[in-house]
Coordinates of C-alpha atoms and ligand atoms in Angstrom, one line a residue:
X1 CA 0.0 0.0 0.0
X2 CA 1.2 3.5 -0.8
X3 CA 1.3 5.6 2.3
X4 CA 0.1 9.2 1.7
X5 CA 2.6 11.9 2.4
X6 CA 2.8 12.7 6.0
X7 CA 4.0 16.3 6.2
X8 CA 1.0 17.5 8.3
X9 CA 1.6 15.3 11.3
X10 CA 1.9 17.8 14.1
X11 CA 0.2 18.1 17.5
X12 CA -1.5 21.4 16.3
X13 CA -3.0 19.8 13.2
X14 CA -4.2 16.8 15.2
X15 CA -5.8 19.1 17.8
X16 CA -7.5 20.9 14.9
X17 CA -8.8 17.6 13.6
X18 CA -10.0 16.7 17.1
X19 CA -11.8 20.0 17.5
X20 CA -13.2 20.4 14.0
X21 CA -13.9 16.9 12.8
X22 CA -14.4 14.4 15.6
X23 CA -18.1 14.4 16.7
X24 CA -18.0 14.5 20.5
X25 CA -20.9 14.1 22.9
X26 CA -22.6 11.8 20.4
X27 CA -23.1 8.2 19.5
X28 CA -23.3 6.9 15.9
X29 CA -26.6 5.1 15.8
X30 CA -28.7 4.1 12.8
X31 CA -26.5 6.1 10.5
X32 CA -26.8 9.4 12.5
X33 CA -24.9 11.1 15.2
X34 CA -27.3 11.0 18.2
X35 CA -26.5 13.6 20.9
X36 CA -25.7 12.1 24.3
X37 CA -27.2 14.2 27.1
X38 CA -25.3 14.8 30.3
X39 CA -26.5 12.2 32.8
X40 CA -25.3 9.9 35.5
X41 CA -24.1 6.4 34.8
X42 CA -25.6 3.2 36.4
X43 CA -22.8 3.5 39.1
X44 CA -24.0 7.1 39.8
X45 CA -21.0 8.9 38.1
X46 CA -21.2 11.7 35.6
X47 CA -21.0 10.5 32.0
X48 CA -18.4 13.2 31.2
X49 CA -15.2 11.6 29.9
X50 CA -12.0 13.5 29.6
X51 CA -9.6 12.6 26.8
X52 CA -5.9 13.1 27.6
X53 CA -2.7 13.8 25.7
X54 CA -0.4 11.2 27.4
X55 CA 2.6 13.3 26.4
X56 CA 1.6 16.1 28.8
X57 CA -1.2 14.6 30.9
X58 CA -3.4 17.5 29.7
X59 CA -7.0 17.2 28.7
X60 CA -7.4 17.5 24.9
X61 CA -11.2 17.3 24.9
X62 CA -14.1 16.1 26.9
X63 CA -17.0 14.1 25.7
X64 CA -20.1 12.3 27.0
X65 CA -20.4 8.5 27.3
X66 CA -23.5 6.5 26.3
X67 CA -25.8 4.8 28.8
X68 CA -27.7 1.5 28.4
X69 CA -30.6 3.4 26.8
X70 CA -28.3 4.0 23.8
X71 CA -27.5 0.3 23.6
X72 CA -31.3 -0.4 23.3
X73 CA -31.5 2.1 20.4
X74 CA -28.4 0.6 18.7
X75 CA -29.6 -3.0 19.0
X76 CA -32.9 -2.0 17.5
X77 CA -31.1 -0.3 14.6
X78 CA -28.8 -3.3 14.1
X79 CA -31.8 -5.7 14.2
X80 CA -33.7 -3.8 11.6
X81 CA -30.6 -3.6 9.3
X82 CA -29.7 -7.3 9.6
X83 CA -32.0 -8.7 7.0
X84 CA -30.9 -6.3 4.3
X85 CA -27.2 -6.4 5.1
X86 CA -27.0 -10.2 5.4
X87 CA -28.7 -10.6 2.1
X88 CA -26.7 -8.0 0.3
X89 CA -24.5 -9.6 -2.3
X90 CA -20.9 -10.3 -1.3
X91 CA -19.7 -7.9 -4.0
X92 CA -21.7 -5.1 -2.4
X93 CA -20.4 -5.8 1.1
X94 CA -16.9 -6.0 -0.4
X95 CA -17.4 -2.6 -2.1
X96 CA -18.2 -1.0 1.3
X97 CA -15.2 -2.6 2.9
X98 CA -13.0 -1.2 0.2
X99 CA -14.7 2.1 0.5
X100 CA -13.8 2.2 4.2
X101 CA -10.2 1.4 3.3
X102 CA -10.2 4.1 0.5
X103 CA -11.5 6.7 2.9
X104 CA -9.0 5.8 5.6
X105 CA -6.2 6.1 3.0
X106 CA -7.5 9.6 2.1
X107 CA -7.5 10.6 5.8
X108 CA -4.4 8.7 6.7
X109 CA -2.6 11.7 8.2
X110 CA -5.6 12.7 10.3
X111 CA -6.1 9.2 11.7
X112 CA -2.4 8.9 12.4
X113 CA -2.4 12.3 14.1
X114 CA -5.3 11.5 16.3
X115 CA -3.8 8.2 17.3
X116 CA -0.5 9.9 18.3
X117 CA -2.4 12.6 20.1
X118 CA -4.7 10.4 22.1
X119 CA -2.6 7.2 22.5
X120 CA 0.9 8.7 22.8
X121 CA 2.4 6.3 20.3
X122 CA 5.3 7.5 18.0
X123 CA 4.2 8.6 14.5
X124 CA 5.9 5.6 12.8
X125 CA 4.0 3.1 15.0
X126 CA 0.7 5.0 14.5
X127 CA 1.3 4.8 10.7
X128 CA 1.7 1.0 11.0
X129 CA -1.5 0.8 13.1
X130 CA -3.6 2.7 10.5
X131 CA -1.9 1.0 7.6
X132 CA -2.6 -2.5 9.0
X133 CA -6.2 -1.5 9.6
X134 CA -6.6 -0.4 5.9
X135 CA -5.0 -3.7 4.8
X136 CA -7.4 -5.6 7.0
X137 CA -10.5 -4.0 5.4
X138 CA -9.1 -4.8 1.9
X139 CA -8.2 -8.4 2.9
X140 CA -11.7 -9.3 4.0
X141 CA -13.2 -7.6 1.0
X142 CA -11.2 -10.1 -1.1
X143 CA -11.7 -13.0 1.1
X144 CA -15.5 -12.8 1.2
X145 CA -15.6 -12.3 -2.6
X146 CA -13.7 -15.6 -3.0
X147 CA -16.0 -17.6 -0.7
X148 CA -18.3 -19.7 -2.8
X149 CA -22.0 -19.7 -1.7
X150 CA -22.1 -23.5 -1.9
X151 CA -19.2 -25.9 -1.6
X152 CA -19.6 -29.7 -2.1
X153 CA -18.5 -31.7 0.9
X154 CA -19.2 -35.2 -0.5
X155 CA -21.1 -37.1 -3.2
X156 CA -22.2 -40.7 -2.6
X157 CA -22.9 -43.3 -5.3
X158 CA -26.5 -43.4 -4.2
X159 CA -26.8 -39.8 -5.5
X160 CA -26.8 -38.2 -2.1
X161 CA -24.8 -35.0 -2.0
X162 CA -23.7 -33.0 1.0
X163 CA -23.3 -29.2 0.5
X164 CA -22.0 -26.5 2.8
X165 CA -22.8 -22.9 3.0
X166 CA -22.3 -20.1 5.6
X167 CA -24.7 -17.7 7.3
X168 CA -23.7 -14.6 9.3
X169 CA -23.9 -15.2 13.0
X170 CA -26.2 -12.2 13.5
X171 CA -25.9 -9.0 15.6
X172 CA -22.4 -8.6 17.1
X173 CA -21.2 -6.7 20.1
X174 CA -17.5 -5.7 19.4
X175 CA -15.5 -4.3 22.3
X176 CA -12.0 -3.1 22.0
X177 CA -9.1 -1.8 24.2
X178 CA -7.0 1.4 23.8
X179 CA -3.6 0.1 22.8
X180 CA -4.1 -0.3 19.0
X181 CA -7.4 1.6 18.4
X182 CA -7.7 1.5 14.7
X183 CA -6.3 -2.0 14.1
X184 CA -8.1 -3.9 16.8
X185 CA -11.4 -2.5 15.6
X186 CA -10.6 -3.5 12.0
X187 CA -9.8 -7.1 13.0
X188 CA -13.4 -7.4 14.3
X189 CA -15.4 -5.0 12.1
X190 CA -14.0 -6.1 8.7
X191 CA -14.8 -9.8 9.0
X192 CA -18.1 -9.1 10.8
X193 CA -19.2 -6.8 7.9
X194 CA -17.8 -9.2 5.3
X195 CA -19.8 -12.1 6.8
X196 CA -23.1 -10.0 6.7
X197 CA -23.4 -9.3 10.4
X198 CA -24.6 -6.0 11.9
X199 CA -22.7 -4.5 14.7
X200 CA -22.5 -2.5 17.9
X201 CA -19.0 -1.3 18.4
X202 CA -17.8 0.0 21.7
X203 CA -14.3 1.4 21.5
X204 CA -12.2 2.0 24.6
X205 CA -13.4 5.2 26.4
X206 CA -9.7 6.1 26.7
X207 CA -8.9 6.5 23.0
X208 CA -12.1 7.8 21.5
X209 CA -10.6 10.4 19.2
X210 CA -9.4 8.1 16.4
X211 CA -12.2 5.6 16.9
X212 CA -15.0 8.2 16.5
X213 CA -13.6 9.2 13.1
X214 CA -14.9 5.9 11.9
X215 CA -18.4 7.2 12.2
X216 CA -17.6 10.0 9.8
X217 CA -16.1 7.5 7.4
X218 CA -19.2 5.2 7.5
X219 CA -21.4 8.2 7.0
X220 CA -19.3 9.4 4.0
X221 CA -19.4 6.1 2.2
X222 CA -23.1 5.7 2.8
X223 CA -23.0 2.4 4.6
X224 CA -26.7 1.4 5.1
X225 CA -28.2 2.7 8.3
X226 CA -27.9 0.6 11.4
X227 CA -25.3 -1.8 10.0
X228 CA -22.6 -0.3 12.3
X229 CA -23.4 1.6 15.5
X230 CA -20.6 3.1 17.5
X231 CA -21.2 3.6 21.2
X232 CA -18.6 5.6 23.1
X233 CA -19.1 4.1 26.5
X234 CA -17.5 2.5 29.5
X235 CA -18.1 -0.7 31.4
X236 CA -21.8 -0.3 31.8
X237 CA -22.3 0.0 28.1
X238 CA -20.1 -3.0 27.5
X239 CA -22.2 -4.9 30.1
X240 CA -25.5 -3.9 28.5
X241 CA -24.2 -5.0 25.1
X242 CA -22.8 -8.3 26.1
X243 CA -25.9 -9.3 28.1
X244 CA -28.5 -8.0 25.6
X245 CA -30.9 -10.8 24.5
X246 CA -30.8 -9.8 20.8
X247 CA -27.0 -9.9 20.6
X248 CA -25.9 -13.1 19.0
X249 CA -22.1 -12.8 19.2
X250 CA -19.6 -11.1 21.5
X251 CA -16.1 -10.4 20.4
X252 CA -14.0 -8.8 23.1
X253 CA -10.3 -7.7 23.3
X254 CA -9.0 -6.6 26.6
X255 CA -7.8 -7.7 30.0
X256 CA -8.5 -11.0 31.6
X257 CA -10.3 -9.5 34.6
X258 CA -12.9 -7.9 32.2
X259 CA -12.8 -10.9 29.8
X260 CA -14.0 -13.2 32.6
X261 CA -16.9 -10.8 33.4
X262 CA -17.7 -10.6 29.7
X263 CA -17.8 -14.4 29.5
X264 CA -20.3 -14.5 32.4
X265 CA -22.4 -11.7 30.9
X266 CA -22.5 -13.4 27.5
X267 CA -23.5 -16.7 29.0
X268 CA -27.1 -15.3 29.3
X269 CA -28.8 -16.6 26.1
X270 CA -25.7 -18.7 25.1
X271 CA -24.1 -16.1 23.0
X272 CA -21.2 -17.0 20.6
X273 CA -18.0 -15.6 22.0
X274 CA -14.4 -14.7 21.0
X275 CA -12.0 -13.4 23.6
X276 CA -8.6 -11.9 22.9
X277 CA -7.0 -11.4 26.3
X278 CA -3.6 -11.0 27.9
X279 CA -0.2 -12.3 27.3
X280 CA 3.2 -12.9 28.9
X281 CA 5.0 -14.1 25.8
X282 CA 8.6 -15.4 25.6
X283 CA 11.5 -14.5 23.4
X284 CA 14.0 -17.3 23.2
X285 CA 17.5 -16.4 22.1
X286 CA 19.6 -19.4 21.2
X287 CA 23.4 -19.7 21.6
X288 CA 24.0 -19.3 17.8
X289 CA 22.0 -16.1 17.5
X290 CA 23.5 -12.9 16.2
X291 CA 23.6 -10.9 19.4
X292 CA 23.2 -7.4 17.9
X293 CA 20.2 -8.5 15.9
X294 CA 18.7 -10.5 18.8
X295 CA 18.8 -7.3 20.9
X296 CA 16.9 -5.4 18.1
X297 CA 14.2 -8.1 18.2
X298 CA 14.1 -8.0 22.0
X299 CA 13.7 -4.2 22.0
X300 CA 11.1 -4.3 19.3
X301 CA 9.2 -7.0 21.2
X302 CA 9.0 -5.2 24.5
X303 CA 9.4 -1.4 23.9
X304 CA 7.1 -1.0 20.8
X305 CA 4.0 0.9 21.9
X306 CA 5.8 1.4 25.3
X307 CA 5.2 -2.3 25.9
X308 CA 1.4 -1.9 25.8
X309 CA 1.0 -4.9 23.4
X310 CA -0.8 -8.1 24.2
X311 CA 1.9 -10.0 22.3
X312 CA 4.8 -8.2 24.0
X313 CA 7.6 -10.6 24.4
X314 CA 8.1 -9.6 28.0
X315 CA 10.0 -12.7 29.2
X316 CA 13.5 -13.1 27.7
X317 CA 15.0 -16.6 27.8
X318 CA 18.6 -16.5 26.7
X319 CA 21.2 -19.2 26.3
X320 CA 23.7 -19.0 29.2
X321 CA 26.7 -19.0 26.9
X322 CA 25.8 -15.7 25.3
X323 CA 23.9 -14.1 28.2
X324 CA 26.6 -11.8 29.5
X325 CA 27.5 -10.4 26.1
X326 CA 23.8 -10.0 25.2
X327 CA 22.9 -8.1 28.4
X328 CA 25.9 -5.7 27.8
X329 CA 24.6 -5.0 24.3
X330 CA 20.9 -4.8 25.4
X331 CA 21.7 -2.3 28.2
X332 CA 23.5 0.0 25.7
X333 CA 20.8 -0.2 23.1
X334 CA 18.0 0.2 25.7
X335 CA 19.6 3.3 27.3
X336 CA 20.1 4.9 23.9
X337 CA 16.4 4.7 22.9
X338 CA 14.9 8.1 22.2
X339 CA 12.0 8.5 24.5
X340 CA 9.6 11.4 24.1
X341 CA 6.7 13.0 22.3
X342 CA 5.1 10.7 19.8
X343 CA 5.0 13.7 17.3
X344 CA 8.8 14.1 17.3
X345 CA 10.1 12.1 14.4
X346 CA 13.1 10.8 16.3
X347 CA 11.0 9.4 19.1
X348 CA 11.3 5.6 19.4
X349 CA 9.2 5.1 22.6
X350 CA 6.4 7.4 23.7
X351 CA 4.5 7.7 27.0
X352 CA 2.1 5.2 28.5
X353 CA -1.5 5.8 27.5
X354 CA -2.9 7.0 30.8
X355 CA -2.2 7.9 34.5
X356 CA -3.9 4.6 35.4
X357 CA -1.5 2.7 33.2
X358 CA 1.4 4.7 34.7
X359 CA 0.3 3.6 38.2
X360 CA -0.1 0.0 37.1
X361 CA 3.6 0.0 35.8
X362 CA 4.8 1.8 39.0
X363 CA 3.1 -0.9 41.1
X364 CA 5.2 -3.5 39.3
X365 CA 8.4 -1.5 39.8
X366 CA 7.5 -1.5 43.6
X367 CA 7.0 -5.3 43.5
X368 CA 10.4 -5.7 41.7
X369 CA 12.1 -3.7 44.5
X370 CA 10.3 -5.7 47.2
X371 CA 11.3 -8.9 45.4
X372 CA 14.9 -7.6 45.2
X373 CA 15.1 -8.2 41.4
X374 CA 18.4 -7.4 39.6
X375 CA 17.6 -4.2 37.6
X376 CA 19.9 -4.0 34.5
X377 CA 18.4 -0.7 33.5
X378 CA 15.3 1.5 34.2
X379 CA 12.9 0.5 36.9
X380 CA 11.5 4.0 37.5
X381 CA 9.1 6.7 36.3
X382 CA 10.6 9.6 34.4
X383 CA 10.5 12.9 36.2
X384 CA 8.8 14.8 33.4
X385 CA 5.2 15.8 32.6
X386 CA 3.2 13.1 30.9
X387 CA 3.0 9.4 31.5
X388 CA 6.6 8.4 30.9
X389 CA 8.5 5.4 32.4
X390 CA 12.1 4.2 31.7
X391 CA 12.4 1.2 29.4
X392 CA 13.3 -1.5 31.9
X393 CA 15.2 -4.8 32.0
X394 CA 15.4 -7.2 35.0
X395 CA 17.9 -10.1 34.9
X396 CA 18.0 -13.5 36.8
X397 CA 14.3 -13.3 37.4
X398 CA 12.9 -16.4 39.2
X399 CA 9.8 -18.1 37.9
X400 CA 8.1 -17.3 41.2
X401 CA 8.4 -13.6 40.7
X402 CA 5.1 -11.7 40.1
X403 CA 6.9 -10.0 37.2
X404 CA 7.6 -13.3 35.6
X405 CA 3.9 -14.4 36.0
X406 CA 1.8 -11.3 35.5
X407 CA 1.2 -9.1 32.5
X408 CA 2.7 -5.6 33.2
X409 CA 1.5 -4.0 29.9
X410 CA 4.4 -1.6 30.0
X411 CA 8.0 -1.5 28.8
X412 CA 9.3 -4.0 31.4
X413 CA 11.3 -7.0 30.4
X414 CA 12.1 -9.9 32.7
X415 CA 14.8 -12.4 31.8
X416 CA 16.5 -15.7 32.7
X417 CA 18.9 -18.1 31.1
X418 CA 18.8 -21.7 29.8
X419 CA 21.4 -24.3 29.0
X420 CA 19.5 -26.6 26.6
X421 CA 16.5 -26.5 24.2
X422 CA 14.3 -28.5 26.5
X423 CA 14.8 -26.1 29.3
X424 CA 14.2 -23.1 26.9
X425 CA 10.9 -24.7 25.8
X426 CA 9.9 -25.4 29.4
X427 CA 10.6 -21.8 30.4
X428 CA 8.8 -20.4 27.4
X429 CA 5.7 -22.4 28.3
X430 CA 5.9 -21.5 32.0
X431 CA 2.9 -19.1 31.9
X432 CA -0.8 -19.1 32.4
X433 CA -0.9 -17.1 29.1
X434 CA 0.1 -18.4 25.7
X435 CA -0.4 -15.8 23.0
X436 CA 2.8 -15.4 21.0
X437 CA 6.6 -16.1 21.0
X438 CA 9.8 -15.2 19.2
X439 CA 12.7 -17.5 18.6
X440 CA 16.1 -16.1 17.6
X441 CA 18.4 -18.7 16.1
X442 CA 20.8 -19.3 13.2
X443 CA 19.4 -22.8 12.8
X444 CA 16.0 -22.6 11.2
X445 CA 15.3 -26.3 11.5
X446 CA 16.0 -26.2 15.3
X447 CA 13.9 -23.1 15.6
X448 CA 11.0 -24.7 13.7
X449 CA 11.3 -27.7 16.0
X450 CA 11.1 -25.4 19.0
X451 CA 8.1 -23.6 17.5
X452 CA 6.2 -26.9 17.4
X453 CA 6.7 -27.3 21.1
X454 CA 6.0 -23.7 22.3
X455 CA 2.4 -23.1 23.1
X456 CA 1.4 -19.8 21.3
X457 CA -1.0 -18.8 18.6
X458 CA 1.7 -16.8 16.7
X459 CA 5.4 -17.4 16.6
X460 CA 8.1 -15.2 14.9
X461 CA 11.5 -16.7 14.0
X462 CA 14.2 -14.1 13.5
X463 CA 11.7 -11.4 12.7
X464 CA 10.0 -8.4 14.4
X465 CA 6.3 -8.7 15.3
X466 CA 4.9 -8.4 11.8
X467 CA 1.2 -9.6 11.7
X468 CA -0.2 -10.3 8.2
X469 CA -3.9 -10.1 7.7
X470 CA -3.9 -13.8 6.5
X471 CA -2.4 -15.0 9.7
X472 CA -4.6 -16.2 12.6
X473 CA -4.4 -14.2 15.8
X474 CA -5.3 -15.6 19.3
X475 CA -3.9 -17.7 22.1
X476 CA -4.0 -20.8 24.1
X477 CA -4.6 -21.1 27.8
X478 CA -5.8 -17.8 29.4
X479 CA -4.9 -15.7 26.4
X480 CA -8.3 -16.2 25.0
X481 CA -10.8 -18.2 22.9
X482 CA -10.9 -18.2 19.1
X483 CA -8.8 -16.6 16.4
X484 CA -9.0 -13.2 14.6
X485 CA -7.6 -12.5 11.2
X486 CA -7.2 -14.9 8.3
X487 CA -9.9 -17.4 7.3
X488 CA -10.5 -18.2 11.0
X489 CA -11.3 -14.5 11.6
X490 CA -14.1 -14.7 9.1
X491 CA -15.4 -18.0 10.5
X492 CA -15.7 -16.3 13.8
X493 CA -18.7 -14.3 12.3
X494 CA -20.2 -17.1 10.3
X495 CA -22.1 -20.3 11.1
X496 CA -21.8 -23.2 8.7
X497 CA -24.9 -24.8 7.4
X498 CA -25.0 -28.2 5.8
X499 CA -27.6 -29.3 3.2
X500 CA -28.0 -32.9 2.2
X501 CA -29.9 -33.6 -1.0
X502 CA -30.5 -36.4 -3.4
X503 CA -31.1 -36.8 -7.1
Ligands
NAD601 P1 -10.0 -3.6 29.7 O1 -10.3 -5.0 29.8 O2 -9.9 -2.7 30.8 O3 -11.0 -2.9 28.7 C1 -11.3 -3.4 27.4 C2 -12.6 -2.9 26.9 O4 -13.6 -3.5 27.8 C3 -12.9 -1.4 27.0 O5 -13.6 -1.0 25.9 C4 -13.7 -1.3 28.3 O6 -14.5 -0.1 28.3 C5 -14.6 -2.5 28.2 N1 -15.2 -3.0 29.4 C6 -14.8 -2.8 30.7 N2 -15.6 -3.4 31.6 C7 -16.5 -4.1 30.8 C8 -17.6 -5.0 31.1 N3 -17.9 -5.3 32.4 N4 -18.3 -5.6 30.1 C9 -17.9 -5.3 28.8 N5 -17.0 -4.4 28.5 C10 -16.2 -3.8 29.5 O7 -8.6 -3.6 28.8 P2 -7.7 -2.4 28.4 O8 -7.0 -1.8 29.6 O9 -8.5 -1.4 27.6 O10 -6.6 -3.1 27.5 C11 -5.5 -3.8 28.0 C12 -5.7 -5.3 28.0 O11 -6.1 -5.7 26.7 C13 -4.4 -6.1 28.3 O12 -4.7 -7.1 29.2 C14 -4.0 -6.7 26.9 O13 -3.3 -7.8 27.0 C15 -5.4 -6.9 26.3 N6 -5.3 -7.0 24.9 C16 -5.3 -8.2 24.3 C17 -5.1 -8.3 22.9 C18 -5.2 -9.6 22.2 O14 -5.3 -9.7 21.0 N7 -5.1 -10.7 22.9 C19 -4.9 -7.1 22.1 C20 -4.9 -5.9 22.8 C21 -5.1 -5.8 24.2

């Protein structure tokens, strides 16, 4: 994909976009922006939500959040739209998906700018986020066009034939977190629309600025009313969506704590469910690895997006023979990372997304101190405005440490050493999570053998965390249920139907 020229990416232009183009205090329901009145939430709080610039901690804008009454309106709209959308031809649905991608390409700079402004991520990372989202809409436009209406499963001599077709699962509740706003939404929305489902989308209340732009895009391309409804809301809106009797499918990406609640909420009425949850993924560096390159992969795996990645390779397992040299190089490279404002082109790591996330990482620094962990570098908040912490590496971390076991969701790496492959595999699998892994080795055959034995839904060998739209995404164990992306990602929004007929 050709990226549009990005000369306009400044905080000032992003603030202008936020002020002039993002529709605040409104939900996108039945093809219109519906004003959200000031009110109190179910938990008796004001529904005013401040949106912050993580670089300074200052408020960029305030908006109002939906209540469960908006969920009712949105479900009604999605229900009315379902018959028309599910019966629209696949070429028509594909045309709308490509139109979303075209519009995102035209507004590329604006979407990147809002992502940097509201999430804090460096420009280059935000460009990848938006670029991957565009690729995802196009991928599902192609995939659905290629899917035959009927496929033959078997033909018997008696003349009996078994045919298979797919139906959309129905009305879907899509709930996303804040760490990759545009891309996580596309992984759900693109296959859901391709399959013929109608949707209630609840983006994270923390990063509403880029997500609300999607409403403008859907309006502009003339997507039929009610097919997608966007509800800026917090937990109570998520609860109302996931427990609503007319919702057929819940697809949730977020923390395990909330994932467990969502599973309970969705149990009512036996809803279909996909969960993309946490991770504590391993990066295994073998004795024959190129140390300099391995350090680049380690840094990419834990400091990209300031470590706020579900697939962050936050546990380093390095062969004992190269450990000393590797840690020397890793320390130098980590300490030379450019940390700062996401809008500065030289920035390699930005701030954390919020004060809440800052406190969460600080809590783990305190645990590390209490556990007396060896800190190679970092381990502290940075004394500047905004939500900045130092990129951090702990060495000789025991498997009993909280930092070995729990997801920090920040730029914090824990590490240990191994002496043979069996031990490396055991350590890599020593987690309640099993989302992703990276293996660094000069021996591809040995690395592939290791990949067979490491429990993870996605494994990179000698590569940064590139995620292709045709790959499957999701984990084993407590990292979730189901797969996004690829053919599996489409199946998540379809039900197969078999038809047996005879001559
Ligand atoms: P979170 O669980 O706090 O929130 C996620 C979403 O759930 C938000 O939109 C939130 O408003 C909503 N929500 C909160 N309570 C709810 C409820 N009771 N019912 C329904 N919805 C509710 O997560 P977060 O802090 O936004 O994101 C960080 C977490 O997400 C991390 O644990 C990370 O590992 C995980 N994550 C996983 C993946 C993956 O693909 N596996 C990807 C990104 C993030």
